[in-house]
């Protein structure tokens, strides 16, 4: 190997070592969290999508059209049974003429968005992170509870008791997937206010649905116990979302109602 080759090789090694030293798992998850939070705050896109929700006592198959004034749901299967088309249309029309229901939809979305933002802020501070895999596209990080962290809320107490893994898109610094499970039982008020059993788990997946735009495509919540974390997500729920179509940012609930009714079951 010539002197020039040796110099180039040495420079490459030093660059790689320097880059690795600069980007610790903790700093990577912090950057990913920053990207996620910024995207959530700045993304005001509206989407049409197909959704399958399964719960222990039933579920729905539906088309959903999101707007800034509430999300319109056209349920065409409920608890494994087809909903008659006339009833589908009546349910959509009832929502379009119910200002209170629309307001509730907006409030629930805002509540869940706040919960997600609170959870994201926990990731860099409530856990210890290690890199378990990396390639040109993704980096996989493993997280475990940081014993020095003192959770300030009930939600933080639950999530900070979890062990799991996060897959991060290297280019856009977005979370592709996350999964975790409780390593011990979590109780509230000595168990009087609620408890979640060891092994309770959650998992989620995100996908890019348009340039620079990502959407939640799967959510699996299996929290065995008696504490409710999210308004719109039960303790036992599997949610799969597909067939995303970007809509106008100014779409009205009336336009969304027409849109969902035009979709093929």
PDB file of C-alpha atoms in Angstrom:
ATOM      1  CA  UNK A   1       0.000   0.000   0.000  1.00  0.00           C
ATOM      2  CA  UNK A   2       1.478   3.359  -1.056  1.00  0.00           C
ATOM      3  CA  UNK A   3       1.854   6.342   1.246  1.00  0.00           C
ATOM      4  CA  UNK A   4      -1.078   8.096  -0.405  1.00  0.00           C
ATOM      5  CA  UNK A   5      -3.323   5.054   0.088  1.00  0.00           C
ATOM      6  CA  UNK A   6      -2.182   4.747   3.698  1.00  0.00           C
ATOM      7  CA  UNK A   7      -3.022   8.409   4.288  1.00  0.00           C
ATOM      8  CA  UNK A   8      -6.474   8.079   2.698  1.00  0.00           C
ATOM      9  CA  UNK A   9      -7.188   4.889   4.670  1.00  0.00           C
ATOM     10  CA  UNK A  10      -6.064   6.485   7.928  1.00  0.00           C
ATOM     11  CA  UNK A  11      -8.166   9.576   7.290  1.00  0.00           C
ATOM     12  CA  UNK A  12     -11.179   7.378   6.612  1.00  0.00           C
ATOM     13  CA  UNK A  13     -10.689   5.456   9.837  1.00  0.00           C
ATOM     14  CA  UNK A  14     -10.272   8.651  11.851  1.00  0.00           C
ATOM     15  CA  UNK A  15     -13.410  10.147  10.253  1.00  0.00           C
ATOM     16  CA  UNK A  16     -15.430   7.030  11.034  1.00  0.00           C
ATOM     17  CA  UNK A  17     -14.218   6.942  14.626  1.00  0.00           C
ATOM     18  CA  UNK A  18     -14.929  10.645  15.053  1.00  0.00           C
ATOM     19  CA  UNK A  19     -18.424  10.313  13.575  1.00  0.00           C
ATOM     20  CA  UNK A  20     -19.214   7.316  15.756  1.00  0.00           C
ATOM     21  CA  UNK A  21     -17.996   9.139  18.820  1.00  0.00           C
ATOM     22  CA  UNK A  22     -20.108  12.193  18.026  1.00  0.00           C
ATOM     23  CA  UNK A  23     -23.340  10.273  17.445  1.00  0.00           C
ATOM     24  CA  UNK A  24     -24.157   8.314  20.566  1.00  0.00           C
ATOM     25  CA  UNK A  25     -27.422   6.348  20.797  1.00  0.00           C
ATOM     26  CA  UNK A  26     -28.679   8.986  23.248  1.00  0.00           C
ATOM     27  CA  UNK A  27     -27.951  11.839  20.846  1.00  0.00           C
ATOM     28  CA  UNK A  28     -29.501   9.927  17.930  1.00  0.00           C
ATOM     29  CA  UNK A  29     -32.765   9.335  19.774  1.00  0.00           C
ATOM     30  CA  UNK A  30     -32.793  13.001  20.801  1.00  0.00           C
ATOM     31  CA  UNK A  31     -32.426  14.086  17.172  1.00  0.00           C
ATOM     32  CA  UNK A  32     -35.143  11.652  16.090  1.00  0.00           C
ATOM     33  CA  UNK A  33     -37.451  12.975  18.812  1.00  0.00           C
ATOM     34  CA  UNK A  34     -36.766  16.534  17.675  1.00  0.00           C
ATOM     35  CA  UNK A  35     -37.658  15.563  14.101  1.00  0.00           C
ATOM     36  CA  UNK A  36     -40.841  13.785  15.176  1.00  0.00           C
ATOM     37  CA  UNK A  37     -42.034  16.646  17.354  1.00  0.00           C
ATOM     38  CA  UNK A  38     -41.316  19.245  14.665  1.00  0.00           C
ATOM     39  CA  UNK A  39     -43.128  17.153  12.070  1.00  0.00           C
ATOM     40  CA  UNK A  40     -46.152  16.674  14.320  1.00  0.00           C
ATOM     41  CA  UNK A  41     -46.364  20.402  15.002  1.00  0.00           C
ATOM     42  CA  UNK A  42     -45.944  21.463  11.377  1.00  0.00           C
ATOM     43  CA  UNK A  43     -47.903  18.759   9.572  1.00  0.00           C
ATOM     44  CA  UNK A  44     -51.470  19.930   8.967  1.00  0.00           C
ATOM     45  CA  UNK A  45     -52.180  17.526   6.111  1.00  0.00           C
ATOM     46  CA  UNK A  46     -55.532  15.778   5.792  1.00  0.00           C
ATOM     47  CA  UNK A  47     -55.745  12.150   4.749  1.00  0.00           C
ATOM     48  CA  UNK A  48     -58.260   9.617   3.552  1.00  0.00           C
ATOM     49  CA  UNK A  49     -57.385   6.116   4.719  1.00  0.00           C
ATOM     50  CA  UNK A  50     -58.799   2.653   5.289  1.00  0.00           C
ATOM     51  CA  UNK A  51     -58.784   1.378   8.869  1.00  0.00           C
ATOM     52  CA  UNK A  52     -59.302  -1.973  10.554  1.00  0.00           C
ATOM     53  CA  UNK A  53     -59.717  -1.792  14.342  1.00  0.00           C
ATOM     54  CA  UNK A  54     -59.891  -4.977  16.383  1.00  0.00           C
ATOM     55  CA  UNK A  55     -60.856  -5.153  20.057  1.00  0.00           C
ATOM     56  CA  UNK A  56     -61.640  -8.077  22.374  1.00  0.00           C
ATOM     57  CA  UNK A  57     -65.355  -7.354  22.194  1.00  0.00           C
ATOM     58  CA  UNK A  58     -65.543  -6.389  18.553  1.00  0.00           C
ATOM     59  CA  UNK A  59     -64.171  -3.834  16.178  1.00  0.00           C
ATOM     60  CA  UNK A  60     -64.834  -1.889  13.011  1.00  0.00           C
ATOM     61  CA  UNK A  61     -63.715  -1.729   9.400  1.00  0.00           C
ATOM     62  CA  UNK A  62     -64.062   1.776   8.040  1.00  0.00           C
ATOM     63  CA  UNK A  63     -62.994   4.593   5.784  1.00  0.00           C
ATOM     64  CA  UNK A  64     -61.771   7.706   7.568  1.00  0.00           C
ATOM     65  CA  UNK A  65     -61.382  11.198   6.126  1.00  0.00           C
ATOM     66  CA  UNK A  66     -59.541  13.569   8.433  1.00  0.00           C
ATOM     67  CA  UNK A  67     -60.234  17.298   8.489  1.00  0.00           C
ATOM     68  CA  UNK A  68     -59.223  20.173  10.743  1.00  0.00           C
ATOM     69  CA  UNK A  69     -62.821  20.204  12.034  1.00  0.00           C
ATOM     70  CA  UNK A  70     -63.164  16.542  12.918  1.00  0.00           C
ATOM     71  CA  UNK A  71     -62.628  13.145  11.336  1.00  0.00           C
ATOM     72  CA  UNK A  72     -65.469  11.581   9.343  1.00  0.00           C
ATOM     73  CA  UNK A  73     -65.830   7.815   9.807  1.00  0.00           C
ATOM     74  CA  UNK A  74     -67.806   5.567   7.493  1.00  0.00           C
ATOM     75  CA  UNK A  75     -68.122   2.240   9.308  1.00  0.00           C
ATOM     76  CA  UNK A  76     -69.119  -0.525   6.914  1.00  0.00           C
ATOM     77  CA  UNK A  77     -68.361  -3.477   9.180  1.00  0.00           C
ATOM     78  CA  UNK A  78     -69.025  -3.561  12.908  1.00  0.00           C
ATOM     79  CA  UNK A  79     -68.326  -6.558  15.167  1.00  0.00           C
ATOM     80  CA  UNK A  80     -67.805  -8.756  12.097  1.00  0.00           C
ATOM     81  CA  UNK A  81     -71.158  -7.844  10.546  1.00  0.00           C
ATOM     82  CA  UNK A  82     -71.751  -5.681   7.494  1.00  0.00           C
ATOM     83  CA  UNK A  83     -73.493  -2.387   8.251  1.00  0.00           C
ATOM     84  CA  UNK A  84     -76.354  -1.687   5.813  1.00  0.00           C
ATOM     85  CA  UNK A  85     -75.487   1.120   3.407  1.00  0.00           C
ATOM     86  CA  UNK A  86     -78.456   3.220   4.541  1.00  0.00           C
ATOM     87  CA  UNK A  87     -77.193   3.052   8.125  1.00  0.00           C
ATOM     88  CA  UNK A  88     -73.657   3.905   6.978  1.00  0.00           C
ATOM     89  CA  UNK A  89     -74.996   7.015   5.272  1.00  0.00           C
ATOM     90  CA  UNK A  90     -77.162   7.962   8.266  1.00  0.00           C
ATOM     91  CA  UNK A  91     -74.190   7.722  10.653  1.00  0.00           C
ATOM     92  CA  UNK A  92     -72.079   9.939   8.404  1.00  0.00           C
ATOM     93  CA  UNK A  93     -74.885  12.473   8.015  1.00  0.00           C
ATOM     94  CA  UNK A  94     -75.500  12.522  11.759  1.00  0.00           C
ATOM     95  CA  UNK A  95     -71.860  13.464  12.322  1.00  0.00           C
ATOM     96  CA  UNK A  96     -71.986  16.177   9.652  1.00  0.00           C
ATOM     97  CA  UNK A  97     -74.908  17.822  11.445  1.00  0.00           C
ATOM     98  CA  UNK A  98     -73.629  17.376  15.000  1.00  0.00           C
ATOM     99  CA  UNK A  99     -71.360  20.256  16.025  1.00  0.00           C
ATOM    100  CA  UNK A 100     -70.820  18.684  19.436  1.00  0.00           C
ATOM    101  CA  UNK A 101     -69.569  15.421  17.916  1.00  0.00           C
ATOM    102  CA  UNK A 102     -67.226  17.333  15.628  1.00  0.00           C
ATOM    103  CA  UNK A 103     -65.870  19.324  18.553  1.00  0.00           C
ATOM    104  CA  UNK A 104     -65.348  16.104  20.529  1.00  0.00           C
ATOM    105  CA  UNK A 105     -63.411  14.606  17.606  1.00  0.00           C
ATOM    106  CA  UNK A 106     -61.103  17.628  17.444  1.00  0.00           C
ATOM    107  CA  UNK A 107     -60.585  17.592  21.220  1.00  0.00           C
ATOM    108  CA  UNK A 108     -59.750  13.879  21.257  1.00  0.00           C
ATOM    109  CA  UNK A 109     -57.239  14.336  18.436  1.00  0.00           C
ATOM    110  CA  UNK A 110     -55.639  17.224  20.333  1.00  0.00           C
ATOM    111  CA  UNK A 111     -55.556  15.186  23.547  1.00  0.00           C
ATOM    112  CA  UNK A 112     -53.870  12.252  21.823  1.00  0.00           C
ATOM    113  CA  UNK A 113     -51.404  14.585  20.081  1.00  0.00           C
ATOM    114  CA  UNK A 114     -50.475  16.030  23.473  1.00  0.00           C
ATOM    115  CA  UNK A 115     -50.010  12.548  24.934  1.00  0.00           C
ATOM    116  CA  UNK A 116     -47.793  11.559  22.010  1.00  0.00           C
ATOM    117  CA  UNK A 117     -45.707  14.716  22.387  1.00  0.00           C
ATOM    118  CA  UNK A 118     -45.309  14.076  26.120  1.00  0.00           C
ATOM    119  CA  UNK A 119     -44.243  10.510  25.383  1.00  0.00           C
ATOM    120  CA  UNK A 120     -41.684  11.626  22.796  1.00  0.00           C
ATOM    121  CA  UNK A 121     -40.094  14.029  25.277  1.00  0.00           C
ATOM    122  CA  UNK A 122     -39.678  11.111  27.698  1.00  0.00           C
ATOM    123  CA  UNK A 123     -37.631   8.974  25.324  1.00  0.00           C
ATOM    124  CA  UNK A 124     -34.222  10.678  25.683  1.00  0.00           C
ATOM    125  CA  UNK A 125     -34.529  11.218  29.459  1.00  0.00           C
ATOM    126  CA  UNK A 126     -36.403   8.190  30.806  1.00  0.00           C
ATOM    127  CA  UNK A 127     -34.376   5.455  29.141  1.00  0.00           C
ATOM    128  CA  UNK A 128     -30.858   4.215  28.569  1.00  0.00           C
ATOM    129  CA  UNK A 129     -30.144   3.570  24.896  1.00  0.00           C
ATOM    130  CA  UNK A 130     -27.852   1.192  23.042  1.00  0.00           C
ATOM    131  CA  UNK A 131     -27.418   0.608  19.320  1.00  0.00           C
ATOM    132  CA  UNK A 132     -28.206  -2.972  18.321  1.00  0.00           C
ATOM    133  CA  UNK A 133     -28.103  -2.732  14.530  1.00  0.00           C
ATOM    134  CA  UNK A 134     -27.526  -0.375  11.631  1.00  0.00           C
ATOM    135  CA  UNK A 135     -27.431  -0.352   7.843  1.00  0.00           C
ATOM    136  CA  UNK A 136     -27.587   2.273   5.120  1.00  0.00           C
ATOM    137  CA  UNK A 137     -31.315   2.832   5.679  1.00  0.00           C
ATOM    138  CA  UNK A 138     -32.148   2.268   9.351  1.00  0.00           C
ATOM    139  CA  UNK A 139     -30.637   2.227  12.821  1.00  0.00           C
ATOM    140  CA  UNK A 140     -32.102   0.068  15.583  1.00  0.00           C
ATOM    141  CA  UNK A 141     -31.844   1.230  19.172  1.00  0.00           C
ATOM    142  CA  UNK A 142     -32.699  -0.719  22.315  1.00  0.00           C
ATOM    143  CA  UNK A 143     -34.088   1.073  25.365  1.00  0.00           C
ATOM    144  CA  UNK A 144     -34.275   0.165  29.039  1.00  0.00           C
ATOM    145  CA  UNK A 145     -35.511   2.189  32.038  1.00  0.00           C
ATOM    146  CA  UNK A 146     -33.063   4.684  33.486  1.00  0.00           C
ATOM    147  CA  UNK A 147     -33.052   4.032  37.254  1.00  0.00           C
ATOM    148  CA  UNK A 148     -32.249   7.699  37.859  1.00  0.00           C
ATOM    149  CA  UNK A 149     -35.469   8.881  36.171  1.00  0.00           C
ATOM    150  CA  UNK A 150     -38.409   9.839  38.381  1.00  0.00           C
ATOM    151  CA  UNK A 151     -41.655   9.851  36.341  1.00  0.00           C
ATOM    152  CA  UNK A 152     -43.716  13.024  36.887  1.00  0.00           C
ATOM    153  CA  UNK A 153     -47.066  11.596  35.690  1.00  0.00           C
ATOM    154  CA  UNK A 154     -48.990   8.308  35.621  1.00  0.00           C
ATOM    155  CA  UNK A 155     -48.374   8.000  31.882  1.00  0.00           C
ATOM    156  CA  UNK A 156     -44.664   8.563  32.389  1.00  0.00           C
ATOM    157  CA  UNK A 157     -44.681   5.931  35.143  1.00  0.00           C
ATOM    158  CA  UNK A 158     -46.112   3.366  32.734  1.00  0.00           C
ATOM    159  CA  UNK A 159     -43.833   4.071  29.796  1.00  0.00           C
ATOM    160  CA  UNK A 160     -40.707   4.482  31.884  1.00  0.00           C
ATOM    161  CA  UNK A 161     -41.175   0.903  33.100  1.00  0.00           C
ATOM    162  CA  UNK A 162     -40.841  -0.520  29.597  1.00  0.00           C
ATOM    163  CA  UNK A 163     -38.081  -2.243  27.660  1.00  0.00           C
ATOM    164  CA  UNK A 164     -38.060  -2.288  23.896  1.00  0.00           C
ATOM    165  CA  UNK A 165     -36.661  -1.263  20.540  1.00  0.00           C
ATOM    166  CA  UNK A 166     -36.941   1.662  18.126  1.00  0.00           C
ATOM    167  CA  UNK A 167     -36.078   1.657  14.418  1.00  0.00           C
ATOM    168  CA  UNK A 168     -35.052   5.064  13.061  1.00  0.00           C
ATOM    169  CA  UNK A 169     -34.905   6.109   9.414  1.00  0.00           C
ATOM    170  CA  UNK A 170     -31.361   7.396   8.945  1.00  0.00           C
ATOM    171  CA  UNK A 171     -32.105   9.954   6.240  1.00  0.00           C
ATOM    172  CA  UNK A 172     -35.189  11.678   7.634  1.00  0.00           C
ATOM    173  CA  UNK A 173     -34.661  10.830  11.312  1.00  0.00           C
ATOM    174  CA  UNK A 174     -38.207   9.519  11.644  1.00  0.00           C
ATOM    175  CA  UNK A 175     -39.326   6.617  13.813  1.00  0.00           C
ATOM    176  CA  UNK A 176     -40.232   3.697  11.564  1.00  0.00           C
ATOM    177  CA  UNK A 177     -41.313   1.428  14.400  1.00  0.00           C
ATOM    178  CA  UNK A 178     -41.308   1.142  18.149  1.00  0.00           C
ATOM    179  CA  UNK A 179     -42.204  -1.721  20.455  1.00  0.00           C
ATOM    180  CA  UNK A 180     -42.016  -2.119  24.199  1.00  0.00           C
ATOM    181  CA  UNK A 181     -43.290  -4.195  27.100  1.00  0.00           C
ATOM    182  CA  UNK A 182     -43.526  -3.697  30.842  1.00  0.00           C
ATOM    183  CA  UNK A 183     -40.811  -5.490  32.783  1.00  0.00           C
ATOM    184  CA  UNK A 184     -42.731  -5.260  36.058  1.00  0.00           C
ATOM    185  CA  UNK A 185     -46.233  -4.493  37.273  1.00  0.00           C
ATOM    186  CA  UNK A 186     -47.098  -0.816  37.532  1.00  0.00           C
ATOM    187  CA  UNK A 187     -49.627   0.323  40.141  1.00  0.00           C
ATOM    188  CA  UNK A 188     -51.284   3.667  40.847  1.00  0.00           C
ATOM    189  CA  UNK A 189     -52.299   4.687  44.332  1.00  0.00           C
ATOM    190  CA  UNK A 190     -51.058   1.379  45.711  1.00  0.00           C
ATOM    191  CA  UNK A 191     -53.239  -0.420  43.181  1.00  0.00           C
ATOM    192  CA  UNK A 192     -56.455   1.337  44.202  1.00  0.00           C
ATOM    193  CA  UNK A 193     -56.412   3.697  41.215  1.00  0.00           C
ATOM    194  CA  UNK A 194     -55.289   1.086  38.722  1.00  0.00           C
ATOM    195  CA  UNK A 195     -52.579  -1.339  37.752  1.00  0.00           C
ATOM    196  CA  UNK A 196     -50.928  -2.683  34.633  1.00  0.00           C
ATOM    197  CA  UNK A 197     -49.487  -6.169  34.613  1.00  0.00           C
ATOM    198  CA  UNK A 198     -45.965  -7.209  33.710  1.00  0.00           C
ATOM    199  CA  UNK A 199     -45.731  -8.087  30.008  1.00  0.00           C
ATOM    200  CA  UNK A 200     -48.248  -5.456  28.927  1.00  0.00           C
ATOM    201  CA  UNK A 201     -47.074  -4.168  25.582  1.00  0.00           C
ATOM    202  CA  UNK A 202     -47.449  -1.677  22.789  1.00  0.00           C
ATOM    203  CA  UNK A 203     -46.087  -1.441  19.253  1.00  0.00           C
ATOM    204  CA  UNK A 204     -46.454   1.075  16.482  1.00  0.00           C
ATOM    205  CA  UNK A 205     -45.326   1.551  12.905  1.00  0.00           C
ATOM    206  CA  UNK A 206     -45.028   4.653  10.741  1.00  0.00           C
ATOM    207  CA  UNK A 207     -44.579   4.899   6.972  1.00  0.00           C
ATOM    208  CA  UNK A 208     -43.856   7.677   4.542  1.00  0.00           C
ATOM    209  CA  UNK A 209     -47.123   8.344   2.724  1.00  0.00           C
ATOM    210  CA  UNK A 210     -45.963  11.361   0.684  1.00  0.00           C
ATOM    211  CA  UNK A 211     -42.684  13.276   0.282  1.00  0.00           C
ATOM    212  CA  UNK A 212     -41.571  14.304   3.797  1.00  0.00           C
ATOM    213  CA  UNK A 213     -44.945  13.224   5.233  1.00  0.00           C
ATOM    214  CA  UNK A 214     -45.322  10.212   7.514  1.00  0.00           C
ATOM    215  CA  UNK A 215     -48.422   8.647   9.007  1.00  0.00           C
ATOM    216  CA  UNK A 216     -49.156   6.067  11.669  1.00  0.00           C
ATOM    217  CA  UNK A 217     -49.908   2.799   9.857  1.00  0.00           C
ATOM    218  CA  UNK A 218     -50.193   0.316  12.739  1.00  0.00           C
ATOM    219  CA  UNK A 219     -50.830   0.494  16.467  1.00  0.00           C
ATOM    220  CA  UNK A 220     -51.019  -2.501  18.794  1.00  0.00           C
ATOM    221  CA  UNK A 221     -51.903  -1.800  22.414  1.00  0.00           C
ATOM    222  CA  UNK A 222     -52.146  -4.704  24.852  1.00  0.00           C
ATOM    223  CA  UNK A 223     -52.084  -3.189  28.305  1.00  0.00           C
ATOM    224  CA  UNK A 224     -53.545  -5.720  30.694  1.00  0.00           C
ATOM    225  CA  UNK A 225     -54.934  -3.888  33.681  1.00  0.00           C
ATOM    226  CA  UNK A 226     -57.253  -1.079  34.683  1.00  0.00           C
ATOM    227  CA  UNK A 227     -55.576   2.207  33.713  1.00  0.00           C
ATOM    228  CA  UNK A 228     -56.588   4.112  30.581  1.00  0.00           C
ATOM    229  CA  UNK A 229     -53.796   6.096  28.945  1.00  0.00           C
ATOM    230  CA  UNK A 230     -55.388   7.496  25.801  1.00  0.00           C
ATOM    231  CA  UNK A 231     -58.901   8.785  25.304  1.00  0.00           C
ATOM    232  CA  UNK A 232     -59.352   7.142  21.929  1.00  0.00           C
ATOM    233  CA  UNK A 233     -57.304   3.956  22.433  1.00  0.00           C
ATOM    234  CA  UNK A 234     -58.566   1.166  24.645  1.00  0.00           C
ATOM    235  CA  UNK A 235     -56.337  -1.074  26.717  1.00  0.00           C
ATOM    236  CA  UNK A 236     -56.650  -3.845  24.117  1.00  0.00           C
ATOM    237  CA  UNK A 237     -56.648  -2.714  20.503  1.00  0.00           C
ATOM    238  CA  UNK A 238     -55.055  -3.523  17.146  1.00  0.00           C
ATOM    239  CA  UNK A 239     -55.291  -0.782  14.537  1.00  0.00           C
ATOM    240  CA  UNK A 240     -54.131  -1.129  10.919  1.00  0.00           C
ATOM    241  CA  UNK A 241     -54.296   1.798   8.460  1.00  0.00           C
ATOM    242  CA  UNK A 242     -53.741   1.550   4.693  1.00  0.00           C
ATOM    243  CA  UNK A 243     -54.649   3.150   1.321  1.00  0.00           C
ATOM    244  CA  UNK A 244     -53.601   6.676   2.308  1.00  0.00           C
ATOM    245  CA  UNK A 245     -54.630   9.480  -0.048  1.00  0.00           C
ATOM    246  CA  UNK A 246     -53.624  13.079   0.579  1.00  0.00           C
ATOM    247  CA  UNK A 247     -56.524  15.550   0.576  1.00  0.00           C
ATOM    248  CA  UNK A 248     -56.857  19.324   0.530  1.00  0.00           C
ATOM    249  CA  UNK A 249     -55.705  21.033   3.745  1.00  0.00           C
ATOM    250  CA  UNK A 250     -58.924  23.070   3.604  1.00  0.00           C
ATOM    251  CA  UNK A 251     -61.269  20.114   3.206  1.00  0.00           C
ATOM    252  CA  UNK A 252     -64.588  20.561   4.992  1.00  0.00           C
ATOM    253  CA  UNK A 253     -66.422  17.874   6.919  1.00  0.00           C
ATOM    254  CA  UNK A 254     -69.117  17.937   4.202  1.00  0.00           C
ATOM    255  CA  UNK A 255     -66.520  17.215   1.520  1.00  0.00           C
ATOM    256  CA  UNK A 256     -65.022  14.503   3.732  1.00  0.00           C
ATOM    257  CA  UNK A 257     -68.474  12.972   4.121  1.00  0.00           C
ATOM    258  CA  UNK A 258     -68.948  12.800   0.363  1.00  0.00           C
ATOM    259  CA  UNK A 259     -65.454  11.353  -0.009  1.00  0.00           C
ATOM    260  CA  UNK A 260     -65.877   8.443   2.410  1.00  0.00           C
ATOM    261  CA  UNK A 261     -69.233   7.509   0.900  1.00  0.00           C
ATOM    262  CA  UNK A 262     -67.661   7.243  -2.565  1.00  0.00           C
ATOM    263  CA  UNK A 263     -65.126   4.651  -1.460  1.00  0.00           C
ATOM    264  CA  UNK A 264     -65.566   1.004  -2.417  1.00  0.00           C
ATOM    265  CA  UNK A 265     -65.958  -1.370   0.509  1.00  0.00           C
TER     266      UNK A 265
END
